[in-house]
Structures are given as C-alpha cells and as structure tokens.
PDB file of C-alpha atoms in Angstrom:
ATOM      1  CA  UNK A 872     -31.360  -7.809 -28.683  1.00  0.00           C
ATOM      2  CA  UNK A 873     -29.398 -11.026 -29.242  1.00  0.00           C
ATOM      3  CA  UNK A 874     -27.933 -12.515 -26.046  1.00  0.00           C
ATOM      4  CA  UNK A 875     -24.361 -12.429 -24.821  1.00  0.00           C
ATOM      5  CA  UNK A 876     -22.793 -15.902 -24.717  1.00  0.00           C
ATOM      6  CA  UNK A 877     -20.536 -16.396 -21.676  1.00  0.00           C
ATOM      7  CA  UNK A 878     -18.320 -19.487 -21.875  1.00  0.00           C
ATOM      8  CA  UNK A 879     -16.241 -20.684 -18.951  1.00  0.00           C
ATOM      9  CA  UNK A 880     -16.142 -21.656 -15.304  1.00  0.00           C
ATOM     10  CA  UNK A 881     -18.866 -22.159 -12.747  1.00  0.00           C
ATOM     11  CA  UNK A 882     -18.034 -23.391  -9.248  1.00  0.00           C
ATOM     12  CA  UNK A 883     -18.836 -23.210  -5.561  1.00  0.00           C
ATOM     13  CA  UNK A 884     -16.829 -20.529  -3.780  1.00  0.00           C
ATOM     14  CA  UNK A 885     -15.958 -21.069  -0.128  1.00  0.00           C
ATOM     15  CA  UNK A 886     -14.948 -17.727   1.361  1.00  0.00           C
ATOM     16  CA  UNK A 887     -12.523 -18.096   4.261  1.00  0.00           C
ATOM     17  CA  UNK A 888     -12.219 -14.883   6.357  1.00  0.00           C
ATOM     18  CA  UNK A 889      -8.686 -15.650   7.542  1.00  0.00           C
ATOM     19  CA  UNK A 890      -7.835 -12.145   8.764  1.00  0.00           C
ATOM     20  CA  UNK A 891     -11.091 -11.821  10.723  1.00  0.00           C
ATOM     21  CA  UNK A 892     -10.665 -15.252  12.263  1.00  0.00           C
ATOM     22  CA  UNK A 893      -7.077 -14.448  13.259  1.00  0.00           C
ATOM     23  CA  UNK A 894      -8.251 -11.196  14.816  1.00  0.00           C
ATOM     24  CA  UNK A 895     -10.904 -13.078  16.817  1.00  0.00           C
ATOM     25  CA  UNK A 896      -8.367 -15.710  17.877  1.00  0.00           C
ATOM     26  CA  UNK A 897      -6.150 -12.951  19.261  1.00  0.00           C
ATOM     27  CA  UNK A 898      -8.973 -11.569  21.399  1.00  0.00           C
ATOM     28  CA  UNK A 899     -10.773  -9.321  18.948  1.00  0.00           C
ATOM     29  CA  UNK A 900     -14.462  -8.663  19.435  1.00  0.00           C
ATOM     30  CA  UNK A 901     -16.126 -10.321  16.441  1.00  0.00           C
ATOM     31  CA  UNK A 902     -19.351 -12.244  16.142  1.00  0.00           C
ATOM     32  CA  UNK A 903     -19.301 -15.888  15.107  1.00  0.00           C
ATOM     33  CA  UNK A 904     -20.883 -15.168  11.702  1.00  0.00           C
ATOM     34  CA  UNK A 905     -17.910 -13.023  10.695  1.00  0.00           C
ATOM     35  CA  UNK A 906     -15.501 -15.918  11.201  1.00  0.00           C
ATOM     36  CA  UNK A 907     -17.468 -18.709   9.519  1.00  0.00           C
ATOM     37  CA  UNK A 908     -16.658 -20.185   6.115  1.00  0.00           C
ATOM     38  CA  UNK A 909     -19.370 -19.068   3.716  1.00  0.00           C
ATOM     39  CA  UNK A 910     -20.327 -20.961   0.522  1.00  0.00           C
ATOM     40  CA  UNK A 911     -21.492 -18.956  -2.489  1.00  0.00           C
ATOM     41  CA  UNK A 912     -22.145 -19.782  -6.140  1.00  0.00           C
ATOM     42  CA  UNK A 913     -19.165 -18.569  -8.149  1.00  0.00           C
ATOM     43  CA  UNK A 914     -16.932 -18.974 -11.132  1.00  0.00           C
ATOM     44  CA  UNK A 915     -15.511 -15.971 -12.942  1.00  0.00           C
ATOM     45  CA  UNK A 916     -17.537 -16.297 -16.144  1.00  0.00           C
ATOM     46  CA  UNK A 917     -20.682 -17.408 -14.308  1.00  0.00           C
ATOM     47  CA  UNK A 918     -20.364 -14.271 -12.162  1.00  0.00           C
ATOM     48  CA  UNK A 919     -20.104 -12.147 -15.301  1.00  0.00           C
ATOM     49  CA  UNK A 920     -23.146 -13.854 -16.809  1.00  0.00           C
ATOM     50  CA  UNK A 921     -25.090 -13.146 -13.611  1.00  0.00           C
ATOM     51  CA  UNK A 922     -24.062  -9.473 -13.721  1.00  0.00           C
ATOM     52  CA  UNK A 923     -25.185  -9.117 -17.335  1.00  0.00           C
ATOM     53  CA  UNK A 924     -28.565 -10.689 -16.558  1.00  0.00           C
ATOM     54  CA  UNK A 925     -29.132  -8.453 -13.529  1.00  0.00           C
ATOM     55  CA  UNK A 926     -28.546  -5.419 -15.731  1.00  0.00           C
ATOM     56  CA  UNK A 927     -31.320  -6.459 -18.089  1.00  0.00           C
ATOM     57  CA  UNK A 928     -29.340  -7.851 -21.032  1.00  0.00           C
ATOM     58  CA  UNK A 929     -30.149 -11.403 -22.240  1.00  0.00           C
ATOM     59  CA  UNK A 930     -27.344 -13.882 -21.608  1.00  0.00           C
ATOM     60  CA  UNK A 931     -26.495 -17.536 -22.271  1.00  0.00           C
ATOM     61  CA  UNK A 932     -24.036 -19.452 -20.103  1.00  0.00           C
ATOM     62  CA  UNK A 933     -22.062 -22.439 -21.389  1.00  0.00           C
ATOM     63  CA  UNK A 934     -19.833 -24.430 -19.068  1.00  0.00           C
ATOM     64  CA  UNK A 935     -19.577 -27.769 -17.272  1.00  0.00           C
ATOM     65  CA  UNK A 936     -20.398 -28.844 -13.729  1.00  0.00           C
ATOM     66  CA  UNK A 937     -21.063 -32.066 -11.865  1.00  0.00           C
ATOM     67  CA  UNK A 938     -24.503 -33.645 -11.720  1.00  0.00           C
ATOM     68  CA  UNK A 939     -24.259 -33.441  -7.928  1.00  0.00           C
ATOM     69  CA  UNK A 940     -25.958 -31.258  -5.332  1.00  0.00           C
ATOM     70  CA  UNK A 941     -23.529 -28.398  -5.934  1.00  0.00           C
ATOM     71  CA  UNK A 942     -24.086 -28.625  -9.678  1.00  0.00           C
ATOM     72  CA  UNK A 943     -27.848 -28.452  -9.247  1.00  0.00           C
ATOM     73  CA  UNK A 944     -27.459 -25.464  -6.936  1.00  0.00           C
ATOM     74  CA  UNK A 945     -25.190 -23.678  -9.407  1.00  0.00           C
ATOM     75  CA  UNK A 946     -27.583 -24.165 -12.308  1.00  0.00           C
ATOM     76  CA  UNK A 947     -30.635 -23.155 -10.287  1.00  0.00           C
ATOM     77  CA  UNK A 948     -28.909 -20.018  -9.027  1.00  0.00           C
ATOM     78  CA  UNK A 949     -27.991 -18.872 -12.541  1.00  0.00           C
ATOM     79  CA  UNK A 950     -31.487 -19.581 -13.825  1.00  0.00           C
ATOM     80  CA  UNK A 951     -32.950 -17.644 -10.896  1.00  0.00           C
ATOM     81  CA  UNK A 952     -30.849 -14.676 -12.017  1.00  0.00           C
ATOM     82  CA  UNK A 953     -32.354 -14.944 -15.503  1.00  0.00           C
ATOM     83  CA  UNK A 954     -29.390 -16.654 -17.190  1.00  0.00           C
ATOM     84  CA  UNK A 955     -30.220 -19.155 -19.962  1.00  0.00           C
ATOM     85  CA  UNK A 956     -28.418 -22.380 -18.987  1.00  0.00           C
ATOM     86  CA  UNK A 957     -29.488 -24.482 -21.984  1.00  0.00           C
ATOM     87  CA  UNK A 958     -25.811 -24.805 -23.001  1.00  0.00           C
ATOM     88  CA  UNK A 959     -24.603 -25.833 -19.524  1.00  0.00           C
ATOM     89  CA  UNK A 960     -23.320 -29.422 -19.490  1.00  0.00           C
ATOM     90  CA  UNK A 961     -23.586 -31.670 -16.436  1.00  0.00           C
ATOM     91  CA  UNK A 962     -21.057 -34.468 -15.950  1.00  0.00           C
ATOM     92  CA  UNK A 963     -21.971 -37.704 -14.153  1.00  0.00           C
ATOM     93  CA  UNK A 964     -18.355 -38.776 -13.670  1.00  0.00           C
ATOM     94  CA  UNK A 965     -16.864 -35.730 -11.937  1.00  0.00           C
ATOM     95  CA  UNK A 966     -17.786 -33.513  -9.008  1.00  0.00           C
ATOM     96  CA  UNK A 967     -18.479 -29.817  -9.360  1.00  0.00           C
ATOM     97  CA  UNK A 968     -15.480 -27.517  -9.059  1.00  0.00           C
ATOM     98  CA  UNK A 969     -14.742 -25.865  -5.711  1.00  0.00           C
ATOM     99  CA  UNK A 970     -12.649 -22.751  -5.056  1.00  0.00           C
ATOM    100  CA  UNK A 971     -11.439 -21.698  -1.609  1.00  0.00           C
ATOM    101  CA  UNK A 972     -10.950 -17.940  -1.284  1.00  0.00           C
ATOM    102  CA  UNK A 973      -8.806 -16.761   1.634  1.00  0.00           C
ATOM    103  CA  UNK A 974      -9.463 -13.117   2.567  1.00  0.00           C
ATOM    104  CA  UNK A 975      -6.851 -10.847   4.121  1.00  0.00           C
ATOM    105  CA  UNK A 976      -7.487  -7.775   6.286  1.00  0.00           C
ATOM    106  CA  UNK A 977      -8.105  -5.605   3.197  1.00  0.00           C
ATOM    107  CA  UNK A 978     -10.694  -7.907   1.674  1.00  0.00           C
ATOM    108  CA  UNK A 979      -8.202  -9.063  -0.972  1.00  0.00           C
ATOM    109  CA  UNK A 980      -8.408 -12.764  -1.751  1.00  0.00           C
ATOM    110  CA  UNK A 981      -6.104 -15.617  -2.684  1.00  0.00           C
ATOM    111  CA  UNK A 982      -7.844 -18.432  -4.557  1.00  0.00           C
ATOM    112  CA  UNK A 983      -7.162 -22.171  -4.303  1.00  0.00           C
ATOM    113  CA  UNK A 984      -9.014 -24.431  -6.750  1.00  0.00           C
ATOM    114  CA  UNK A 985      -9.979 -28.017  -5.979  1.00  0.00           C
ATOM    115  CA  UNK A 986      -9.149 -30.037  -7.889  1.00  0.00           C
ATOM    116  CA  UNK A 987      -6.258 -27.937  -9.159  1.00  0.00           C
ATOM    117  CA  UNK A 988      -6.088 -29.936 -12.402  1.00  0.00           C
ATOM    118  CA  UNK A 989      -8.494 -32.103 -14.360  1.00  0.00           C
ATOM    119  CA  UNK A 990     -11.574 -30.441 -12.922  1.00  0.00           C
ATOM    120  CA  UNK A 991     -14.988 -30.661 -14.521  1.00  0.00           C
ATOM    121  CA  UNK A 992     -14.948 -26.959 -15.406  1.00  0.00           C
ATOM    122  CA  UNK A 993     -12.449 -27.746 -18.191  1.00  0.00           C
ATOM    123  CA  UNK A 994     -14.742 -30.354 -19.751  1.00  0.00           C
ATOM    124  CA  UNK A 995     -16.420 -27.923 -22.154  1.00  0.00           C
ATOM    125  CA  UNK A 996     -17.092 -29.745 -25.425  1.00  0.00           C
ATOM    126  CA  UNK A 997     -17.665 -28.529 -28.997  1.00  0.00           C
ATOM    127  CA  UNK A 998     -20.889 -30.521 -29.230  1.00  0.00           C
ATOM    128  CA  UNK A 999     -22.481 -28.323 -26.559  1.00  0.00           C
ATOM    129  CA  UNK A1000     -22.909 -25.584 -29.158  1.00  0.00           C
ATOM    130  CA  UNK A1001     -25.473 -25.517 -32.001  1.00  0.00           C
ATOM    131  CA  UNK A1002     -24.413 -25.167 -35.637  1.00  0.00           C
ATOM    132  CA  UNK A1003     -26.251 -21.843 -35.952  1.00  0.00           C
ATOM    133  CA  UNK A1004     -24.595 -20.316 -32.871  1.00  0.00           C
ATOM    134  CA  UNK A1005     -23.298 -17.202 -34.645  1.00  0.00           C
ATOM    135  CA  UNK A1006     -26.822 -16.410 -35.847  1.00  0.00           C
ATOM    136  CA  UNK A1007     -28.149 -16.592 -32.292  1.00  0.00           C
ATOM    137  CA  UNK A1008     -25.728 -14.431 -30.265  1.00  0.00           C
ATOM    138  CA  UNK A1009     -24.604 -10.806 -30.261  1.00  0.00           C
ATOM    139  CA  UNK A1010     -21.403 -11.031 -28.159  1.00  0.00           C
ATOM    140  CA  UNK A1011     -19.017 -13.749 -26.932  1.00  0.00           C
ATOM    141  CA  UNK A1012     -17.253 -13.466 -23.570  1.00  0.00           C
ATOM    142  CA  UNK A1013     -14.562 -15.948 -22.472  1.00  0.00           C
ATOM    143  CA  UNK A1014     -11.987 -16.371 -19.729  1.00  0.00           C
ATOM    144  CA  UNK A1015      -8.256 -17.098 -19.817  1.00  0.00           C
ATOM    145  CA  UNK A1016      -8.595 -19.678 -17.063  1.00  0.00           C
ATOM    146  CA  UNK A1017     -10.064 -22.081 -19.627  1.00  0.00           C
ATOM    147  CA  UNK A1018      -6.833 -22.025 -21.674  1.00  0.00           C
ATOM    148  CA  UNK A1019      -5.000 -24.165 -19.125  1.00  0.00           C
ATOM    149  CA  UNK A1020      -6.490 -27.537 -20.045  1.00  0.00           C
ATOM    150  CA  UNK A1021      -8.309 -29.482 -22.736  1.00  0.00           C
ATOM    151  CA  UNK A1022     -10.938 -29.826 -24.054  1.00  0.00           C
ATOM    152  CA  UNK A1023     -12.021 -26.366 -22.849  1.00  0.00           C
ATOM    153  CA  UNK A1024      -8.998 -24.600 -24.376  1.00  0.00           C
ATOM    154  CA  UNK A1025      -9.564 -25.838 -27.933  1.00  0.00           C
ATOM    155  CA  UNK A1026     -13.336 -25.399 -27.670  1.00  0.00           C
ATOM    156  CA  UNK A1027     -12.978 -21.824 -26.519  1.00  0.00           C
ATOM    157  CA  UNK A1028     -10.462 -20.950 -29.245  1.00  0.00           C
ATOM    158  CA  UNK A1029     -12.798 -22.483 -31.842  1.00  0.00           C
ATOM    159  CA  UNK A1030     -15.688 -20.324 -30.619  1.00  0.00           C
ATOM    160  CA  UNK A1031     -13.559 -17.177 -30.553  1.00  0.00           C
ATOM    161  CA  UNK A1032     -12.330 -17.762 -34.099  1.00  0.00           C
ATOM    162  CA  UNK A1033     -15.826 -18.532 -35.355  1.00  0.00           C
ATOM    163  CA  UNK A1034     -17.363 -15.427 -33.769  1.00  0.00           C
ATOM    164  CA  UNK A1035     -14.576 -13.119 -34.900  1.00  0.00           C
ATOM    165  CA  UNK A1036     -15.001 -14.375 -38.491  1.00  0.00           C
ATOM    166  CA  UNK A1037     -18.747 -13.704 -38.217  1.00  0.00           C
ATOM    167  CA  UNK A1038     -18.165 -10.133 -37.016  1.00  0.00           C
ATOM    168  CA  UNK A1039     -19.402 -10.785 -33.488  1.00  0.00           C
ATOM    169  CA  UNK A1040     -17.588  -8.884 -30.690  1.00  0.00           C
ATOM    170  CA  UNK A1041     -15.334 -11.152 -28.617  1.00  0.00           C
ATOM    171  CA  UNK A1042     -14.154 -10.216 -25.129  1.00  0.00           C
ATOM    172  CA  UNK A1043     -11.531 -11.987 -23.032  1.00  0.00           C
ATOM    173  CA  UNK A1044     -10.757 -11.617 -19.347  1.00  0.00           C
ATOM    174  CA  UNK A1045      -7.143 -12.796 -19.054  1.00  0.00           C
ATOM    175  CA  UNK A1046      -7.685 -14.086 -15.488  1.00  0.00           C
ATOM    176  CA  UNK A1047      -4.210 -15.575 -15.103  1.00  0.00           C
ATOM    177  CA  UNK A1048      -4.303 -17.464 -11.805  1.00  0.00           C
ATOM    178  CA  UNK A1049      -1.163 -18.339  -9.857  1.00  0.00           C
ATOM    179  CA  UNK A1050      -0.940 -21.815 -11.396  1.00  0.00           C
ATOM    180  CA  UNK A1051      -1.156 -20.385 -14.946  1.00  0.00           C
ATOM    181  CA  UNK A1052       1.579 -17.770 -14.925  1.00  0.00           C
ATOM    182  CA  UNK A1053       4.478 -20.011 -15.998  1.00  0.00           C
ATOM    183  CA  UNK A1054       2.429 -22.566 -17.908  1.00  0.00           C
ATOM    184  CA  UNK A1055       3.643 -22.634 -21.563  1.00  0.00           C
ATOM    185  CA  UNK A1056       0.361 -24.168 -22.772  1.00  0.00           C
ATOM    186  CA  UNK A1057      -1.645 -21.396 -21.151  1.00  0.00           C
ATOM    187  CA  UNK A1058       0.604 -18.676 -22.574  1.00  0.00           C
ATOM    188  CA  UNK A1059       0.541 -20.209 -26.068  1.00  0.00           C
ATOM    189  CA  UNK A1060      -3.251 -20.400 -26.064  1.00  0.00           C
ATOM    190  CA  UNK A1061      -3.542 -16.895 -24.664  1.00  0.00           C
ATOM    191  CA  UNK A1062      -1.440 -15.474 -27.489  1.00  0.00           C
ATOM    192  CA  UNK A1063      -3.558 -17.274 -30.081  1.00  0.00           C
ATOM    193  CA  UNK A1064      -6.722 -15.973 -28.440  1.00  0.00           C
ATOM    194  CA  UNK A1065      -5.468 -12.405 -28.674  1.00  0.00           C
ATOM    195  CA  UNK A1066      -5.889 -12.335 -32.445  1.00  0.00           C
ATOM    196  CA  UNK A1067      -9.628 -13.031 -32.130  1.00  0.00           C
ATOM    197  CA  UNK A1068     -10.344 -10.410 -29.451  1.00  0.00           C
ATOM    198  CA  UNK A1069     -12.322  -7.216 -29.722  1.00  0.00           C
ATOM    199  CA  UNK A1070     -11.963  -6.365 -26.025  1.00  0.00           C
ATOM    200  CA  UNK A1071      -9.412  -7.583 -23.458  1.00  0.00           C
ATOM    201  CA  UNK A1072      -9.902  -7.135 -19.697  1.00  0.00           C
ATOM    202  CA  UNK A1073      -7.183  -7.690 -17.123  1.00  0.00           C
ATOM    203  CA  UNK A1074      -5.263  -6.490 -14.116  1.00  0.00           C
ATOM    204  CA  UNK A1075      -3.001  -3.610 -15.077  1.00  0.00           C
ATOM    205  CA  UNK A1076      -0.121  -4.893 -12.951  1.00  0.00           C
ATOM    206  CA  UNK A1077       0.190  -8.567 -13.763  1.00  0.00           C
ATOM    207  CA  UNK A1078      -2.238  -9.648 -16.512  1.00  0.00           C
ATOM    208  CA  UNK A1079      -2.275  -7.032 -19.266  1.00  0.00           C
ATOM    209  CA  UNK A1080       1.568  -7.285 -19.588  1.00  0.00           C
ATOM    210  CA  UNK A1081       1.165 -10.970 -20.522  1.00  0.00           C
ATOM    211  CA  UNK A1082      -0.379  -9.929 -23.847  1.00  0.00           C
ATOM    212  CA  UNK A1083       0.819  -6.378 -24.364  1.00  0.00           C
ATOM    213  CA  UNK A1084       4.517  -5.826 -23.778  1.00  0.00           C
ATOM    214  CA  UNK A1085       5.572  -2.265 -22.865  1.00  0.00           C
ATOM    215  CA  UNK A1086       3.177  -0.666 -25.359  1.00  0.00           C
ATOM    216  CA  UNK A1087      -0.296  -1.544 -26.587  1.00  0.00           C
ATOM    217  CA  UNK A1088       0.751  -3.233 -29.782  1.00  0.00           C
ATOM    218  CA  UNK A1089      -2.637  -3.826 -31.396  1.00  0.00           C
ATOM    219  CA  UNK A1090      -4.801  -0.769 -32.033  1.00  0.00           C
ATOM    220  CA  UNK A1091      -7.711  -2.966 -33.175  1.00  0.00           C
ATOM    221  CA  UNK A1092      -8.284  -4.279 -29.621  1.00  0.00           C
ATOM    222  CA  UNK A1093      -9.908  -2.287 -26.828  1.00  0.00           C
ATOM    223  CA  UNK A1094      -7.631  -2.927 -23.850  1.00  0.00           C
ATOM    224  CA  UNK A1095      -9.149  -2.351 -20.411  1.00  0.00           C
ATOM    225  CA  UNK A1096      -6.630  -2.355 -17.572  1.00  0.00           C
ATOM    226  CA  UNK A1097      -8.222  -2.634 -14.131  1.00  0.00           C
ATOM    227  CA  UNK A1098      -6.422  -1.223 -11.095  1.00  0.00           C
ATOM    228  CA  UNK A1099      -8.880  -1.752  -8.240  1.00  0.00           C
ATOM    229  CA  UNK A1100      -9.281   1.369  -6.129  1.00  0.00           C
ATOM    230  CA  UNK A1101      -7.274   3.325  -8.696  1.00  0.00           C
ATOM    231  CA  UNK A1102      -9.920   2.800 -11.350  1.00  0.00           C
ATOM    232  CA  UNK A1103      -9.405   1.467 -14.861  1.00  0.00           C
ATOM    233  CA  UNK A1104      -7.836   2.600 -18.116  1.00  0.00           C
ATOM    234  CA  UNK A1105      -9.362   2.209 -21.583  1.00  0.00           C
ATOM    235  CA  UNK A1106      -7.246   2.234 -24.707  1.00  0.00           C
ATOM    236  CA  UNK A1107      -8.241   1.516 -28.300  1.00  0.00           C
ATOM    237  CA  UNK A1108      -6.607   3.109 -31.362  1.00  0.00           C
ATOM    238  CA  UNK A1109      -6.391   6.857 -30.648  1.00  0.00           C
ATOM    239  CA  UNK A1110      -8.800   6.771 -27.703  1.00  0.00           C
ATOM    240  CA  UNK A1111      -7.241   6.570 -24.269  1.00  0.00           C
ATOM    241  CA  UNK A1112      -8.643   7.632 -20.905  1.00  0.00           C
ATOM    242  CA  UNK A1113      -8.733   6.665 -17.246  1.00  0.00           C
ATOM    243  CA  UNK A1114     -12.061   6.070 -15.524  1.00  0.00           C
ATOM    244  CA  UNK A1115     -11.786   6.680 -11.776  1.00  0.00           C
ATOM    245  CA  UNK A1116     -13.010   4.207  -9.199  1.00  0.00           C
ATOM    246  CA  UNK A1117     -15.727   5.136  -6.737  1.00  0.00           C
ATOM    247  CA  UNK A1118     -14.735   5.517  -3.082  1.00  0.00           C
ATOM    248  CA  UNK A1119     -16.406   2.828  -0.956  1.00  0.00           C
ATOM    249  CA  UNK A1120     -15.539   0.751   2.114  1.00  0.00           C
ATOM    250  CA  UNK A1121     -14.595  -2.582   0.546  1.00  0.00           C
ATOM    251  CA  UNK A1122     -15.129  -5.755   2.546  1.00  0.00           C
ATOM    252  CA  UNK A1123     -14.495  -8.398  -0.132  1.00  0.00           C
ATOM    253  CA  UNK A1124     -13.039  -7.955  -3.627  1.00  0.00           C
ATOM    254  CA  UNK A1125     -14.234 -11.395  -4.819  1.00  0.00           C
ATOM    255  CA  UNK A1126     -16.003 -11.003  -8.159  1.00  0.00           C
ATOM    256  CA  UNK A1127     -15.222  -7.306  -8.576  1.00  0.00           C
ATOM    257  CA  UNK A1128     -13.463  -7.833 -11.910  1.00  0.00           C
ATOM    258  CA  UNK A1129     -16.185 -10.225 -13.098  1.00  0.00           C
ATOM    259  CA  UNK A1130     -18.849  -7.663 -12.201  1.00  0.00           C
ATOM    260  CA  UNK A1131     -16.869  -4.930 -13.970  1.00  0.00           C
ATOM    261  CA  UNK A1132     -16.721  -7.068 -17.131  1.00  0.00           C
ATOM    262  CA  UNK A1133     -20.436  -7.815 -17.017  1.00  0.00           C
ATOM    263  CA  UNK A1134     -21.464  -4.198 -16.520  1.00  0.00           C
ATOM    264  CA  UNK A1135     -19.168  -3.025 -19.311  1.00  0.00           C
ATOM    265  CA  UNK A1136     -20.511  -5.635 -21.740  1.00  0.00           C
ATOM    266  CA  UNK A1137     -24.120  -4.882 -20.781  1.00  0.00           C
ATOM    267  CA  UNK A1138     -23.514  -1.166 -21.359  1.00  0.00           C
ATOM    268  CA  UNK A1139     -21.956  -1.825 -24.768  1.00  0.00           C
ATOM    269  CA  UNK A1140     -24.901  -4.030 -25.731  1.00  0.00           C
ATOM    270  CA  UNK A1141     -27.185  -1.108 -24.872  1.00  0.00           C
ATOM    271  CA  UNK A1142     -25.177   1.155 -27.167  1.00  0.00           C
ATOM    272  CA  UNK A1143     -23.358   3.249 -24.563  1.00  0.00           C
ATOM    273  CA  UNK A1144     -20.050   4.944 -25.369  1.00  0.00           C
ATOM    274  CA  UNK A1145     -16.793   3.557 -23.944  1.00  0.00           C
ATOM    275  CA  UNK A1146     -16.666   6.454 -21.446  1.00  0.00           C
ATOM    276  CA  UNK A1147     -20.149   5.727 -20.109  1.00  0.00           C
ATOM    277  CA  UNK A1148     -19.612   1.962 -20.194  1.00  0.00           C
ATOM    278  CA  UNK A1149     -16.438   2.306 -18.113  1.00  0.00           C
ATOM    279  CA  UNK A1150     -18.236   4.484 -15.560  1.00  0.00           C
ATOM    280  CA  UNK A1151     -21.054   1.961 -15.204  1.00  0.00           C
ATOM    281  CA  UNK A1152     -18.515  -0.851 -14.871  1.00  0.00           C
ATOM    282  CA  UNK A1153     -16.639   0.949 -12.088  1.00  0.00           C
ATOM    283  CA  UNK A1154     -19.901   1.716 -10.298  1.00  0.00           C
ATOM    284  CA  UNK A1155     -21.073  -1.913 -10.442  1.00  0.00           C
ATOM    285  CA  UNK A1156     -17.684  -3.116  -9.147  1.00  0.00           C
ATOM    286  CA  UNK A1157     -17.833  -0.581  -6.287  1.00  0.00           C
ATOM    287  CA  UNK A1158     -21.213  -1.946  -5.205  1.00  0.00           C
ATOM    288  CA  UNK A1159     -19.936  -5.517  -5.511  1.00  0.00           C
ATOM    289  CA  UNK A1160     -16.991  -5.065  -3.124  1.00  0.00           C
ATOM    290  CA  UNK A1161     -19.297  -3.875  -0.353  1.00  0.00           C
ATOM    291  CA  UNK A1162     -20.702  -7.418   0.048  1.00  0.00           C
ATOM    292  CA  UNK A1163     -19.333 -10.889   0.768  1.00  0.00           C
ATOM    293  CA  UNK A1164     -20.170 -12.492  -2.568  1.00  0.00           C
ATOM    294  CA  UNK A1165     -18.745 -12.791  -6.060  1.00  0.00           C
ATOM    295  CA  UNK A1166     -22.267 -12.163  -7.349  1.00  0.00           C
ATOM    296  CA  UNK A1167     -23.093  -8.839  -5.738  1.00  0.00           C
ATOM    297  CA  UNK A1168     -23.634  -6.946  -8.975  1.00  0.00           C
ATOM    298  CA  UNK A1169     -26.561  -4.526  -8.637  1.00  0.00           C
ATOM    299  CA  UNK A1170     -29.638  -4.645 -10.814  1.00  0.00           C
ATOM    300  CA  UNK A1171     -30.406  -1.829 -13.228  1.00  0.00           C
ATOM    301  CA  UNK A1172     -32.397   0.227 -10.732  1.00  0.00           C
ATOM    302  CA  UNK A1173     -29.745  -0.001  -7.984  1.00  0.00           C
ATOM    303  CA  UNK A1174     -26.973   0.904 -10.412  1.00  0.00           C
ATOM    304  CA  UNK A1175     -28.917   3.949 -11.643  1.00  0.00           C
ATOM    305  CA  UNK A1176     -29.459   5.121  -8.052  1.00  0.00           C
ATOM    306  CA  UNK A1177     -25.752   4.723  -7.268  1.00  0.00           C
ATOM    307  CA  UNK A1178     -24.774   6.706 -10.369  1.00  0.00           C
ATOM    308  CA  UNK A1179     -27.221   9.478  -9.468  1.00  0.00           C
ATOM    309  CA  UNK A1180     -25.733   9.645  -5.982  1.00  0.00           C
ATOM    310  CA  UNK A1181     -22.190   9.806  -7.405  1.00  0.00           C
ATOM    311  CA  UNK A1182     -22.349  12.363 -10.248  1.00  0.00           C
ATOM    312  CA  UNK A1183     -19.338  13.193 -12.351  1.00  0.00           C
ATOM    313  CA  UNK A1184     -17.208  15.936 -10.773  1.00  0.00           C
TER     314      UNK A1184
END
C-alpha cells in the first residue's frame, strides 16, 4: 500500500481548562491537575497523520517547524507514532508554532494561534517534495488553514493540482479558523482548491457553506459534513446518507475532526465502503473526545473493540 501524504500544520497545543478553573475559583471541588495548562503535540494535519498511522496505514507528513526544543519534540512524537517525517522541514530562523486552546464547560474549544501571522507552519516550500512524488503516494490530504499565507498556500495548491492530474485522491479539511473567515486570500485559494478535491471535510454549520452554497453543486466531490454529537452526512453524486455519532461523555473535542478525517482516509485506503468508512470515522472521533488530547485516536485493535461493543442497531 502506498502511503498517505499529509501536508500542513504541526504545533504545540496548550490546553487551557477555563471552565474547570473558573469552577474551582468559585469554590468547586476540583483537583489541581484538572486546572493546570497542559501541553500536547498538535496541529490539525499532524493529528490526522497520527490517526492514520495508529490505524495501520502508512503515512508521510510534510510541514514546517522550528529547530527548537518544541520542534524536536513534535518530530519525535510523530515518528514514535509511526509517521514518516522525511518531508518535515525545520527552520532555524523561526520558533515552532503554538496554539492555545480554551475549553468551555462542554469541552468545546476556542483556538488562539501564536504567532497569529507569519508563523513557521506556513513556511512549506516546493523544494521539500521529490520530483517523483506522485509515484510514491496513494492519497494526498491537506488543510484549509494553509491557504491563509504564502508560501504554504501556493505549495499546497501545486501539490493538489499535481495529484489530481495523476489520478491520486485528494482530500481537504476546510478548517476555517476565526481569522480566516473574512480573508479574501483564504477564500480565493479555497475556491481554487475545490476543483482539485476528491473529498471535502468540514463543519456542517460554518465550513461546508463556504464552498457549497445552498446545494451541493459538484457531484464529483464526496462532501462530508460533520455535526459533532449529531453525527456526519456523506454526499457524493446520487449517494447520500447520515452516519450517526456514538453516545459518549465528551471531555475535550480537540482533534475530533482531525481524528475523524484520519479514520475515514485509513478506511478508504483499506478498501472499505463509504458507509463503513463513515462509521469507523465516527467511532474514532467518539474515542478521541473522551481524552484531553488532539491525538487520542485509537489504534486498530481499540477501534475494533469499540465497534464490537457498539453494533449497528
């Protein structure tokens, strides 16, 4: 099996349990550990790469991080998961990206990137990729966050175009952060990227409408609309169905969408149908939200156990 190539962001996530800390401040009975800021390796595409590797599918990660302590930690963590980081670039001039995730009482998060602009994660260069790339990979996965700034935006569009022309499946997670929503450069690049996509992932409420107005206007693209606890919808040509979410006690939704993407891609690489791939994706996301980490995707054995314990009704 040829590997999946995941291109995009890798960063250190600092999870800030604001609601728990506020509860403790007001006299609530919580232990100190529940109110501490916790650092975790993160980055939307890096999380997806980690999920794919845990599920037994070979994966390459290409991105950019600092040549600092955080950068070394990020690379080592991905390699420990089984991700091939030979295309990861380290930058001596800039520090690794940091993202601060503030959690509310429902485990929902609001993300703040530092730096907000000009970060090393956008320094993905064309020369990172070999000339025979399309002969070496079986799937390309990218992230809309990289369309905000150069050189990552142009590099990513080049890769998408090249893979689509070579008949390689291309998936995009729209991932439109707060700072991207009204950015004309981001929206322009996103619309160009759409024409190269085989699969598009996004939030049903506020991301999918950025590319598909009112109706799904491109039957050649599999559109996967995620709705958290309400499950996810799949639509491609004449095939349309909703895959229900699994009922769990969520503590942190960080990385749930990334895990969903990774499990879906891994299932497709193994030849599963869209129905089965969606079910595996929802199951992996359900397991992910039960932990405080953006990289809580289960391995193959744990996912199989979960699916056996939650049979179709």
